Tab-separated table of C-alpha atoms and ligand atoms in Angstrom:
chain	number	residue	atom	x	y	z
A	1	MET	CA	0.927	-46.196	32.689
A	2	THR	CA	3.440	-43.749	30.920
A	3	ASP	CA	2.404	-40.301	29.271
A	4	TYR	CA	3.983	-40.368	25.958
A	5	ILE	CA	4.708	-37.457	23.802
A	6	THR	CA	3.885	-37.510	19.717
A	7	THR	CA	5.931	-35.933	17.267
A	8	ILE	CA	4.966	-35.390	13.670
A	9	GLY	CA	6.612	-33.805	10.682
A	10	LEU	CA	5.124	-33.513	7.344
A	11	GLU	CA	6.640	-33.717	3.967
A	12	VAL	CA	4.105	-32.277	1.441
A	13	HIS	CA	4.226	-33.074	-2.317
A	14	ALA	CA	2.757	-30.335	-4.074
A	15	GLN	CA	2.446	-29.837	-8.021
A	16	ALA	CA	3.006	-26.013	-9.279
A	17	ARG	CA	-0.033	-25.855	-12.206
A	18	THR	CA	2.446	-24.678	-15.078
A	19	ALA	CA	1.439	-24.927	-18.472
A	20	SER	CA	4.673	-27.039	-19.554
A	21	LYS	CA	6.771	-29.595	-17.417
A	22	MET	CA	9.463	-28.885	-15.058
A	23	PHE	CA	12.430	-28.977	-18.163
A	24	ASP	CA	11.151	-28.821	-20.968
A	25	ALA	CA	8.019	-27.684	-22.786
A	26	CYS	CA	6.349	-30.726	-23.378
A	27	SER	CA	2.376	-30.115	-21.820
A	28	ALA	CA	2.219	-30.618	-18.411
A	29	ASP	CA	-1.704	-31.463	-18.448
A	30	TYR	CA	-0.983	-35.031	-17.897
A	31	ALA	CA	-4.416	-36.092	-16.770
A	32	GLY	CA	-6.124	-34.372	-20.282
A	33	GLY	CA	-4.985	-37.402	-22.399
A	34	GLU	CA	-4.181	-41.147	-23.551
A	35	ALA	CA	-1.315	-42.520	-21.489
A	36	ASN	CA	1.659	-41.418	-22.434
A	37	THR	CA	0.927	-38.790	-25.193
A	38	ARG	CA	2.376	-36.018	-22.867
A	39	THR	CA	5.895	-36.926	-23.516
A	40	SER	CA	8.619	-35.560	-24.919
A	41	VAL	CA	12.689	-36.757	-25.263
A	42	VAL	CA	12.843	-35.128	-21.890
A	43	SER	CA	10.381	-36.494	-19.719
A	44	LEU	CA	11.079	-39.902	-21.209
A	45	GLY	CA	14.868	-39.415	-19.952
A	46	LEU	CA	16.041	-40.587	-23.564
A	47	PRO	CA	19.781	-40.277	-23.513
A	48	GLY	CA	21.292	-36.744	-24.694
A	49	ALA	CA	17.904	-35.120	-24.215
A	50	LEU	CA	19.426	-31.817	-22.138
A	51	PRO	CA	16.544	-30.232	-19.533
A	52	VAL	CA	15.671	-26.539	-19.469
A	53	VAL	CA	14.372	-24.896	-16.256
A	54	ASN	CA	10.648	-23.802	-16.651
A	55	GLN	CA	10.776	-19.876	-15.089
A	56	HIS	CA	7.154	-19.874	-14.284
A	57	ALA	CA	7.612	-23.058	-12.249
A	58	ILE	CA	10.252	-21.116	-10.483
A	59	GLU	CA	7.851	-18.087	-10.124
A	60	LEU	CA	4.949	-20.160	-8.621
A	61	ALA	CA	7.590	-22.073	-6.360
A	62	ALA	CA	9.080	-18.349	-5.048
A	63	LEU	CA	5.465	-17.361	-4.911
A	64	SER	CA	4.635	-20.256	-2.642
A	65	GLY	CA	7.458	-19.688	-0.620
A	66	LEU	CA	6.858	-16.476	0.334
A	67	ALA	CA	3.357	-17.511	1.181
A	68	ILE	CA	4.260	-19.929	3.745
A	69	ASN	CA	6.702	-16.914	5.161
A	70	CYS	CA	9.953	-18.739	3.873
A	71	SER	CA	13.348	-17.026	2.991
A	72	ILE	CA	14.467	-17.374	-0.799
A	73	HIS	CA	17.871	-18.196	-1.529
A	74	PRO	CA	19.641	-15.780	-3.878
A	75	GLN	CA	21.495	-18.999	-5.159
A	76	SER	CA	19.913	-22.574	-5.654
A	77	VAL	CA	21.582	-26.057	-7.297
A	78	PHE	CA	19.613	-28.802	-8.971
A	79	ALA	CA	20.774	-32.089	-7.745
A	80	ARG	CA	20.627	-35.960	-9.040
A	81	LYS	CA	18.421	-38.129	-6.528
A	82	SER	CA	19.357	-41.960	-8.130
A	83	TYR	CA	17.064	-44.428	-7.425
A	84	ILE	CA	15.782	-47.356	-9.377
A	85	TYR	CA	12.010	-47.889	-9.996
A	86	PRO	CA	9.777	-47.797	-13.728
A	87	ASP	CA	8.300	-44.413	-13.112
A	88	LEU	CA	11.540	-43.049	-13.052
A	89	PRO	CA	12.660	-43.499	-16.459
A	90	LYS	CA	16.101	-41.647	-16.338
A	91	GLY	CA	17.087	-43.636	-12.970
A	92	TYR	CA	17.346	-40.530	-11.377
A	93	GLN	CA	14.902	-37.417	-10.274
A	94	ILE	CA	16.122	-34.254	-10.744
A	95	THR	CA	15.709	-32.493	-7.403
A	96	GLN	CA	17.490	-29.950	-4.723
A	97	TYR	CA	19.632	-31.147	-2.038
A	98	ASP	CA	21.682	-29.321	-0.399
A	99	GLN	CA	20.651	-25.802	-1.789
A	100	PRO	CA	17.120	-25.842	-2.027
A	101	LEU	CA	15.227	-22.864	-3.377
A	102	CYS	CA	14.014	-22.085	0.105
A	103	GLY	CA	14.707	-21.818	3.575
A	104	GLU	CA	12.817	-21.976	6.865
A	105	GLY	CA	9.500	-20.566	7.521
A	106	TRP	CA	6.101	-21.442	8.979
A	107	ILE	CA	2.527	-21.402	8.796
A	108	GLU	CA	-0.005	-20.532	11.632
A	109	ILE	CA	-1.970	-23.374	12.791
A	110	GLN	CA	-4.931	-24.419	15.552
A	111	ASP	CA	-3.827	-26.744	17.863
A	112	ASP	CA	-6.123	-29.476	19.685
A	113	ASN	CA	-7.272	-26.455	22.487
A	114	GLY	CA	-8.004	-24.153	19.851
A	115	ASN	CA	-4.853	-21.770	20.142
A	116	LEU	CA	-3.276	-20.689	17.480
A	117	LYS	CA	0.368	-22.081	16.986
A	118	ARG	CA	3.409	-22.088	14.611
A	119	ALA	CA	4.391	-24.932	13.093
A	120	GLY	CA	8.023	-24.775	11.508
A	121	ILE	CA	9.015	-25.137	7.555
A	122	GLU	CA	12.303	-26.634	7.108
A	123	ARG	CA	12.684	-25.989	3.028
A	124	LEU	CA	10.760	-25.799	0.115
A	125	HIS	CA	12.376	-27.298	-3.019
A	126	ILE	CA	11.733	-27.838	-6.320
A	127	GLU	CA	11.881	-30.917	-8.322
A	128	GLU	CA	9.911	-33.240	-11.218
A	129	ASP	CA	7.142	-35.483	-10.435
A	130	THR	CA	7.192	-39.133	-12.052
A	131	GLY	CA	5.420	-41.164	-14.102
A	132	ARG	CA	2.567	-43.508	-12.702
A	133	LEU	CA	2.152	-47.315	-12.572
A	134	VAL	CA	-0.992	-48.524	-13.273
A	135	HIS	CA	-1.547	-51.726	-11.884
A	136	GLY	CA	-4.290	-54.211	-14.417
A	137	GLY	CA	-6.401	-56.815	-12.643
A	138	ASP	CA	-4.381	-59.547	-13.857
A	139	GLY	CA	-1.208	-58.932	-12.032
A	140	SER	CA	0.129	-56.804	-14.886
A	141	SER	CA	1.407	-53.249	-14.541
A	142	LEU	CA	1.214	-50.544	-17.356
A	143	VAL	CA	3.473	-47.342	-16.991
A	144	ASP	CA	1.881	-43.820	-18.186
A	145	TYR	CA	4.914	-41.165	-18.618
A	146	ASN	CA	2.195	-38.425	-18.691
A	147	ARG	CA	3.407	-36.765	-15.254
A	148	SER	CA	7.152	-37.555	-15.799
A	149	GLY	CA	8.621	-34.292	-15.456
A	150	VAL	CA	5.749	-32.487	-14.118
A	151	PRO	CA	7.094	-29.395	-11.493
A	152	LEU	CA	6.544	-30.331	-8.127
A	153	MET	CA	7.538	-28.747	-4.771
A	154	GLU	CA	8.628	-30.624	-1.869
A	155	ILE	CA	7.716	-28.501	1.592
A	156	VAL	CA	9.820	-30.239	4.490
A	157	GLY	CA	8.153	-29.545	8.050
A	158	LYS	CA	9.598	-28.990	11.097
A	159	PRO	CA	8.934	-31.509	13.852
A	160	ASP	CA	6.144	-29.082	15.423
A	161	ILE	CA	2.956	-31.036	14.964
A	162	ALA	CA	2.037	-32.729	18.433
A	163	SER	CA	-0.867	-34.937	17.303
A	164	PRO	CA	-2.686	-36.759	14.093
A	165	GLU	CA	-5.644	-34.027	14.435
A	166	GLU	CA	-2.704	-31.259	14.083
A	167	ALA	CA	-0.992	-32.731	11.321
A	168	ARG	CA	-4.387	-32.854	9.151
A	169	ARG	CA	-5.059	-29.082	9.985
A	170	TYR	CA	-1.806	-28.428	8.439
A	171	PHE	CA	-2.247	-30.291	5.727
A	172	GLN	CA	-5.165	-28.447	4.938
A	173	LYS	CA	-3.358	-25.056	5.870
A	174	LEU	CA	-0.582	-25.885	3.323
A	175	ARG	CA	-3.605	-26.665	0.769
A	176	GLN	CA	-5.913	-23.552	1.721
A	177	ILE	CA	-2.401	-21.068	0.907
A	178	LEU	CA	-1.539	-22.724	-2.403
A	179	MET	CA	-4.785	-22.810	-4.013
A	180	TRP	CA	-5.357	-19.223	-2.607
A	181	ILE	CA	-2.265	-18.375	-4.399
A	182	GLY	CA	-3.183	-20.044	-7.468
A	183	VAL	CA	-0.410	-22.428	-7.517
A	184	ASN	CA	-2.140	-25.633	-7.093
A	185	ASN	CA	-5.973	-26.612	-7.471
A	186	GLY	CA	-5.927	-29.149	-4.072
A	187	ASP	CA	-7.027	-32.056	-5.865
A	188	LEU	CA	-5.706	-34.816	-3.202
A	189	GLU	CA	-7.661	-37.543	-4.913
A	190	HIS	CA	-5.662	-37.267	-8.053
A	191	GLY	CA	-2.193	-36.638	-6.537
A	192	GLU	CA	-1.849	-32.942	-7.056
A	193	MET	CA	-0.765	-32.777	-3.436
A	194	ARG	CA	0.342	-35.646	-1.575
A	195	CYS	CA	1.497	-36.297	1.796
A	196	ASP	CA	3.913	-38.162	3.911
A	197	ALA	CA	4.619	-37.974	7.585
A	198	ASN	CA	7.783	-38.621	10.198
A	199	VAL	CA	6.163	-39.967	13.456
A	200	SER	CA	7.738	-40.900	16.919
A	201	VAL	CA	6.646	-41.054	20.174
A	202	ARG	CA	8.768	-40.744	23.923
A	203	PRO	CA	7.837	-41.071	27.311
A	204	SER	CA	6.994	-37.381	28.543
A	205	HIS	CA	10.168	-37.689	30.596
A	206	GLN	CA	12.504	-38.632	27.961
A	207	ARG	CA	14.519	-35.634	26.479
A	208	GLU	CA	15.359	-37.145	23.171
A	209	TYR	CA	12.733	-37.908	20.136
A	210	GLY	CA	12.274	-41.397	19.693
A	211	VAL	CA	12.892	-43.008	16.843
A	212	LYS	CA	10.930	-41.956	13.868
A	213	VAL	CA	8.917	-44.041	11.238
A	214	GLU	CA	7.734	-42.456	7.831
A	215	ILE	CA	4.497	-42.805	6.818
A	216	LYS	CA	3.577	-43.061	3.034
A	217	ASN	CA	0.185	-43.367	1.171
A	218	MET	CA	-2.029	-41.115	2.612
A	219	ASN	CA	-4.431	-39.815	0.148
A	220	SER	CA	-6.741	-37.759	2.093
A	221	PHE	CA	-7.201	-35.387	5.087
A	222	ARG	CA	-9.046	-38.319	6.749
A	223	ALA	CA	-6.572	-40.609	6.176
A	224	VAL	CA	-3.721	-38.514	7.490
A	225	GLU	CA	-5.208	-38.625	10.768
A	226	ARG	CA	-6.615	-42.152	10.743
A	227	ALA	CA	-2.270	-43.243	9.694
A	228	LEU	CA	-1.192	-41.575	12.345
A	229	ALA	CA	-3.523	-42.523	14.661
A	230	TYR	CA	-2.998	-45.549	14.023
A	231	GLU	CA	0.998	-45.397	13.904
A	232	VAL	CA	0.596	-43.571	17.468
A	233	GLN	CA	-1.030	-46.132	19.147
A	234	ARG	CA	1.426	-48.973	17.312
A	235	GLN	CA	4.658	-47.251	18.739
A	236	ILE	CA	3.056	-46.824	22.066
A	237	LYS	CA	1.817	-50.310	22.653
A	238	ALA	CA	5.065	-51.428	21.375
A	239	LEU	CA	7.432	-49.099	23.731
A	240	GLU	CA	5.068	-50.733	26.651
A	241	ALA	CA	5.756	-54.024	25.493
A	242	GLY	CA	9.415	-53.581	25.737
A	243	GLU	CA	10.215	-53.706	22.027
A	244	ALA	CA	12.254	-51.261	20.312
A	245	ILE	CA	10.917	-49.182	17.239
A	246	ILE	CA	12.578	-50.043	13.886
A	247	GLN	CA	13.493	-46.781	11.837
A	248	GLU	CA	11.248	-48.126	8.594
A	249	THR	CA	8.734	-46.842	5.815
A	250	ARG	CA	5.654	-47.848	6.448
A	251	GLY	CA	2.741	-47.764	4.002
A	252	TRP	CA	-0.930	-46.755	5.066
A	253	ASN	CA	-3.574	-49.490	4.416
A	254	GLU	CA	-6.594	-47.535	4.123
A	255	ALA	CA	-9.051	-50.579	4.025
A	256	LEU	CA	-7.466	-52.501	6.664
A	257	GLY	CA	-6.830	-49.297	8.612
A	258	ILE	CA	-3.944	-50.052	9.564
A	259	THR	CA	0.118	-49.395	8.648
A	260	VAL	CA	2.525	-52.024	7.191
A	261	GLY	CA	6.111	-52.302	7.183
A	262	GLN	CA	7.026	-51.831	3.487
A	263	ARG	CA	11.393	-51.473	3.792
A	264	SER	CA	13.811	-50.346	6.233
A	265	LYS	CA	14.855	-46.654	5.907
A	266	GLU	CA	17.310	-45.313	3.091
A	267	PHE	CA	19.420	-42.457	4.450
A	268	ALA	CA	20.925	-39.709	1.863
A	269	HIS	CA	23.586	-41.673	0.678
A	270	ASP	CA	21.499	-44.404	-0.520
A	271	TYR	CA	20.563	-41.831	-3.226
A	272	ARG	CA	24.032	-41.061	-4.480
A	273	TYR	CA	22.848	-36.919	-4.409
A	274	PHE	CA	25.419	-35.158	-6.702
A	275	PRO	CA	25.014	-31.295	-8.579
A	276	GLU	CA	22.997	-31.808	-11.954
A	277	PRO	CA	25.496	-30.868	-14.522
A	278	ASP	CA	23.184	-30.242	-17.322
A	279	ILE	CA	21.534	-27.475	-15.271
A	280	PRO	CA	23.403	-24.273	-13.671
A	281	PRO	CA	22.481	-22.695	-10.515
A	282	LEU	CA	19.663	-21.095	-10.571
A	283	VAL	CA	20.650	-17.500	-9.645
A	284	LEU	CA	18.185	-14.820	-8.589
A	285	ASP	CA	18.758	-11.434	-7.855
A	286	GLN	CA	16.891	-8.885	-5.121
A	287	ALA	CA	14.455	-7.329	-7.622
A	288	TRP	CA	13.310	-10.601	-8.731
A	289	ILE	CA	12.404	-12.078	-5.429
A	290	ALA	CA	10.871	-8.133	-4.401
A	291	ALA	CA	8.684	-8.911	-7.812
A	292	ARG	CA	7.450	-12.313	-6.448
A	293	ARG	CA	6.696	-10.528	-3.339
A	294	ALA	CA	4.447	-7.995	-4.282
A	295	GLU	CA	2.608	-10.786	-6.694
A	296	LEU	CA	1.523	-11.983	-3.115
A	297	PRO	CA	-2.415	-11.761	-2.184
A	298	GLU	CA	-3.700	-10.806	0.854
A	299	LEU	CA	-3.456	-14.297	2.418
A	300	PRO	CA	-6.291	-15.783	4.216
A	301	ASP	CA	-5.141	-15.510	7.563
A	302	ALA	CA	-4.790	-12.061	7.081
A	303	ARG	CA	-7.769	-11.757	5.103
A	304	ARG	CA	-9.834	-13.859	8.036
A	305	ALA	CA	-8.656	-11.314	10.504
A	306	ARG	CA	-9.831	-8.516	8.351
A	307	PHE	CA	-13.151	-9.947	8.035
A	308	GLU	CA	-13.333	-10.250	12.105
A	309	ALA	CA	-12.268	-6.224	12.279
A	310	GLU	CA	-13.785	-4.156	9.586
A	311	TYR	CA	-17.247	-6.599	9.421
A	312	GLY	CA	-17.764	-7.859	12.618
A	313	LEU	CA	-18.011	-11.489	11.798
A	314	SER	CA	-17.248	-14.246	14.488
A	315	ARG	CA	-14.061	-16.609	14.052
A	316	GLN	CA	-16.057	-18.937	12.849
A	317	ASP	CA	-18.192	-17.036	10.268
A	318	ALA	CA	-14.856	-15.322	8.944
A	319	ASP	CA	-12.928	-18.858	8.946
A	320	LEU	CA	-15.483	-20.461	6.575
A	321	LEU	CA	-15.981	-17.212	4.249
A	322	THR	CA	-11.752	-17.381	3.943
A	323	ILE	CA	-11.682	-21.234	3.057
A	324	GLU	CA	-11.271	-20.267	-0.256
A	325	ARG	CA	-10.441	-17.320	-2.349
A	326	PRO	CA	-13.678	-17.379	-4.319
A	327	VAL	CA	-15.589	-17.535	-1.538
A	328	ALA	CA	-13.655	-14.667	-0.137
A	329	ASP	CA	-14.070	-12.426	-3.166
A	330	TYR	CA	-17.693	-13.895	-3.514
A	331	TYR	CA	-17.965	-12.314	-0.188
A	332	GLU	CA	-16.863	-8.832	-0.156
A	333	THR	CA	-18.546	-8.351	-3.445
A	334	ALA	CA	-22.016	-9.213	-2.017
A	335	VAL	CA	-20.987	-6.784	0.901
A	336	GLN	CA	-20.300	-4.216	-1.544
A	337	ALA	CA	-23.709	-4.891	-3.699
A	338	ALA	CA	-25.811	-4.557	-0.599
A	339	ALA	CA	-24.656	-1.531	1.183
A	340	ASP	CA	-26.615	0.285	-0.960
A	341	GLY	CA	-29.922	-1.161	0.092
A	342	GLN	CA	-28.935	-1.292	3.788
A	343	GLY	CA	-27.729	-4.956	4.225
A	344	SER	CA	-24.996	-5.494	6.567
A	345	ALA	CA	-21.876	-7.251	6.244
A	346	ARG	CA	-23.052	-9.664	9.069
A	347	ASP	CA	-26.629	-10.208	7.385
A	348	VAL	CA	-24.542	-11.223	4.102
A	349	ALA	CA	-22.160	-13.597	5.982
A	350	ASN	CA	-25.252	-15.133	7.290
A	351	TRP	CA	-27.037	-15.779	3.911
A	352	VAL	CA	-23.668	-17.172	2.662
A	353	VAL	CA	-22.655	-19.001	5.874
A	354	GLY	CA	-26.144	-20.570	5.805
A	355	GLU	CA	-28.504	-20.677	2.837
A	356	LEU	CA	-26.132	-20.490	0.133
A	357	PHE	CA	-23.351	-22.730	1.623
A	358	ARG	CA	-26.598	-25.335	2.017
A	359	LEU	CA	-27.943	-25.248	-0.714
A	360	LEU	CA	-24.459	-25.288	-2.811
A	361	ASN	CA	-23.459	-28.637	-0.406
A	362	ASP	CA	-26.862	-30.102	-1.218
A	363	SER	CA	-26.418	-29.529	-5.269
A	364	GLY	CA	-22.753	-31.228	-4.931
A	365	GLU	CA	-21.445	-27.503	-6.435
A	366	PRO	CA	-17.801	-26.743	-5.712
A	367	ALA	CA	-17.695	-23.162	-4.413
A	368	SER	CA	-15.886	-21.462	-7.416
A	369	ARG	CA	-19.425	-21.977	-9.023
A	370	MET	CA	-21.300	-19.963	-6.191
A	371	ALA	CA	-21.156	-16.656	-8.066
A	372	GLU	CA	-22.925	-18.591	-10.953
A	373	ARG	CA	-25.687	-20.277	-9.341
A	374	MET	CA	-26.146	-16.958	-6.821
A	375	PRO	CA	-24.968	-13.958	-8.170
A	376	PRO	CA	-24.102	-11.807	-5.076
A	377	GLN	CA	-26.245	-8.887	-6.600
A	378	HIS	CA	-29.121	-11.445	-6.037
A	379	ILE	CA	-28.162	-11.789	-2.484
A	380	ALA	CA	-28.147	-7.722	-2.540
A	381	GLU	CA	-31.926	-7.988	-3.669
A	382	ILE	CA	-33.439	-10.356	-0.825
A	383	LEU	CA	-31.684	-8.027	1.624
A	384	ALA	CA	-33.014	-5.219	0.088
A	385	LEU	CA	-36.397	-6.487	-0.191
A	386	LEU	CA	-36.129	-7.147	3.326
A	387	ALA	CA	-34.825	-4.620	4.587
A	388	LYS	CA	-38.070	-1.900	2.941
A	389	GLY	CA	-40.258	-4.538	4.539
A	390	GLY	CA	-41.225	-5.913	1.293
A	391	ILE	CA	-40.874	-9.360	1.953
A	392	THR	CA	-40.806	-11.980	5.081
A	393	ARG	CA	-38.139	-13.646	6.842
A	394	THR	CA	-40.147	-17.019	5.520
A	395	VAL	CA	-40.949	-15.645	2.105
A	396	ALA	CA	-37.139	-14.418	1.715
A	397	LYS	CA	-35.575	-18.321	2.404
A	398	GLN	CA	-38.025	-19.472	-0.234
A	399	VAL	CA	-37.061	-16.444	-2.949
A	400	PHE	CA	-33.622	-17.546	-1.946
A	401	GLU	CA	-33.924	-21.549	-2.852
A	402	GLU	CA	-35.756	-20.480	-6.101
A	403	SER	CA	-33.544	-17.995	-7.089
A	404	PHE	CA	-30.408	-20.413	-6.479
A	405	ASN	CA	-32.147	-23.024	-8.685
A	406	SER	CA	-33.939	-21.091	-11.645
A	407	GLY	CA	-31.157	-18.204	-11.670
A	408	ILE	CA	-34.118	-15.433	-11.775
A	409	ASN	CA	-33.426	-12.585	-9.730
A	410	PRO	CA	-35.039	-12.378	-6.571
A	411	GLU	CA	-37.443	-8.930	-7.204
A	412	LYS	CA	-38.804	-10.694	-10.102
A	413	ILE	CA	-39.975	-14.054	-8.437
A	414	VAL	CA	-41.094	-11.668	-5.800
A	415	SER	CA	-42.775	-9.283	-8.106
A	416	ASP	CA	-44.453	-12.420	-10.331
A	417	ARG	CA	-45.544	-14.713	-7.860
A	418	GLY	CA	-47.319	-11.931	-5.623
A	419	LEU	CA	-44.886	-12.614	-2.535
A	420	LYS	CA	-44.925	-9.292	-1.158
A	421	GLN	CA	-45.449	-9.247	2.648
A	422	ILE	CA	-49.269	-8.540	3.708
A	423	SER	CA	-49.438	-5.858	6.640
A	424	ASP	CA	-52.331	-4.021	5.357
A	425	GLU	CA	-55.014	-4.097	8.617
A	426	GLY	CA	-58.145	-4.952	6.397
A	427	SER	CA	-56.717	-8.259	4.491
A	428	LEU	CA	-54.979	-9.207	7.995
A	429	ALA	CA	-58.283	-8.493	10.301
A	430	THR	CA	-60.125	-10.958	8.003
A	431	ILE	CA	-57.712	-13.431	7.959
A	432	ALA	CA	-57.512	-13.381	11.517
A	433	ARG	CA	-61.411	-13.554	11.817
A	434	GLU	CA	-61.207	-16.927	10.105
A	435	VAL	CA	-58.384	-18.122	12.010
A	436	ILE	CA	-60.378	-17.603	15.434
A	437	ALA	CA	-63.563	-18.945	13.856
A	438	ALA	CA	-61.288	-22.184	12.935
A	439	ASN	CA	-59.691	-22.529	16.067
A	440	PRO	CA	-62.025	-22.444	19.097
A	441	LYS	CA	-59.685	-24.194	21.404
A	442	PRO	CA	-56.734	-21.944	21.399
A	443	VAL	CA	-58.869	-19.003	21.352
A	444	GLU	CA	-60.686	-20.065	24.755
A	445	GLU	CA	-57.248	-20.816	26.064
A	446	TYR	CA	-56.244	-17.111	25.301
A	447	ARG	CA	-59.876	-15.545	27.003
A	448	LYS	CA	-58.816	-17.663	29.895
A	449	GLY	CA	-55.474	-15.872	30.296
A	450	LYS	CA	-53.319	-18.242	28.647
A	451	THR	CA	-51.382	-15.391	26.224
A	452	THR	CA	-49.223	-17.765	24.659
A	453	ALA	CA	-52.141	-19.209	22.840
A	454	ILE	CA	-51.960	-16.461	20.604
A	455	GLN	CA	-48.380	-17.662	19.171
A	456	PHE	CA	-50.407	-20.705	17.730
A	457	LEU	CA	-52.848	-18.565	16.204
A	458	VAL	CA	-50.240	-15.922	14.541
A	459	GLY	CA	-48.381	-19.320	13.035
A	460	GLN	CA	-51.947	-20.052	11.601
A	461	ILE	CA	-52.311	-16.852	9.654
A	462	MET	CA	-48.553	-17.262	8.523
A	463	LYS	CA	-49.716	-20.951	7.192
A	464	ALA	CA	-52.801	-19.014	5.520
A	465	THR	CA	-50.535	-16.333	3.774
A	466	LYS	CA	-47.719	-18.931	2.763
A	467	GLY	CA	-45.572	-17.349	5.065
A	468	GLN	CA	-46.228	-13.833	3.767
A	469	ALA	CA	-48.131	-12.087	6.535
A	470	ASN	CA	-45.815	-9.635	8.691
A	471	PRO	CA	-45.589	-11.477	11.876
A	472	GLN	CA	-46.032	-8.211	13.982
A	473	ALA	CA	-48.709	-6.963	12.158
A	474	ALA	CA	-50.881	-10.460	12.302
A	475	ARG	CA	-50.515	-10.624	15.829
A	476	THR	CA	-51.937	-7.043	16.421
A	477	ALA	CA	-54.689	-8.110	14.287
A	478	LEU	CA	-55.551	-10.855	16.332
A	479	GLU	CA	-55.167	-9.023	19.711
A	480	THR	CA	-57.627	-6.663	17.511
A	481	GLU	CA	-60.014	-8.911	17.000
A	482	LEU	CA	-59.919	-11.113	20.284
A	483	SER	CA	-60.852	-8.180	22.014
A	484	LYS	CA	-63.487	-6.853	20.083
A	485	ASP	CA	-65.780	-10.723	20.623
A	486	VAL	CA	-65.009	-10.339	24.642
B	501	LIG	MN1	10.686	-35.846	-3.021
């Protein structure tokens, strides 16, 4: 069978979260009210209403462009894209066409062999979001214009993506970056970010790209991966059967797990693009662009690399600790807090990635709530108690969970409940004698030379002390008592 090469390019639409809309002062909080209560003459497209550019939206779009290594054009131009649909009251969308805000850039993603690669960005332009159709169960449809005019960025990727998995990682990476710089909350379910894909396949001996098909309606990372995997196989099967691929737009049907032809592909001339006469060209000087660049925080890739170098973390832990900015901030605050009590940066990473992530996950809490549920200072206290020999590892885990659930600080939990580590010889000798008396069989085995049997007896001491015995001291106490009786 012929080998095929898959080529994918993603077009991601992401809202820029501003207080007001792209071209007027009405609230952009479209989910926050009854249908059609966040509207204005501009966002309803009433005749004679004039758009005014939202400066904050331009700042956020430029910041986004810089975060994905794009150039910022000193001059860009708004354009009208005409089409007829009920969610678009003016009959055209204000967008940018031949002179977008941002030119070429790239993001770094992992390929299917685990290597890092750059996936190119063609451009980033600014536009306005549309309204939303609400379909009733009785076959009727209602339209809600609250979302109409919300600032939107379209980020067009180059056809640099080689598989459905890579496409998912590309989309995830873009979301991570836009959330990181505070431009978008990353809520895919409510459409804050949306993804369309162009996909083609070609036999590996063929040099030119195959015919590309556009896939729409992929509302989750999983949907992106599934839809593209389906589409790649569909195209390969068609080519194998000697059929031609038609350039068209297909919709992903989540329930059936298939893509369905919707319409033959539009071309740019179908949209009758022309410059928006009501908005002058957007001119940005170098000082303004430099100011945006100065606002950029340390980005996730750079922070991940620094975590590996500065704190000696594994690639995997550094990845997990930079998944969202609040997580990375939390981690570094905890590292600082723990430094006084001899807690190492790697210890902190282990507790955050292990226990804290597990507890957050079990309680269904987002990462943004982690500092409230488990203040970084509390992790530092646990590490200090461990370092001083105040508690055992087993007790530390219990205290961690209890502190997470109750909010009470670990030192108080340990002192209130008498959880301090037991390492004094007298108490341990007494417990060791009791354990020896209660477990004749392993004791006999030990005496016959099966030294590993002592592990079971150590376990019994831990059980009797609810994990509070110092395991090393418990072992010594047992060895002493066992040697006495011989
Ligand atoms: Mn668009």
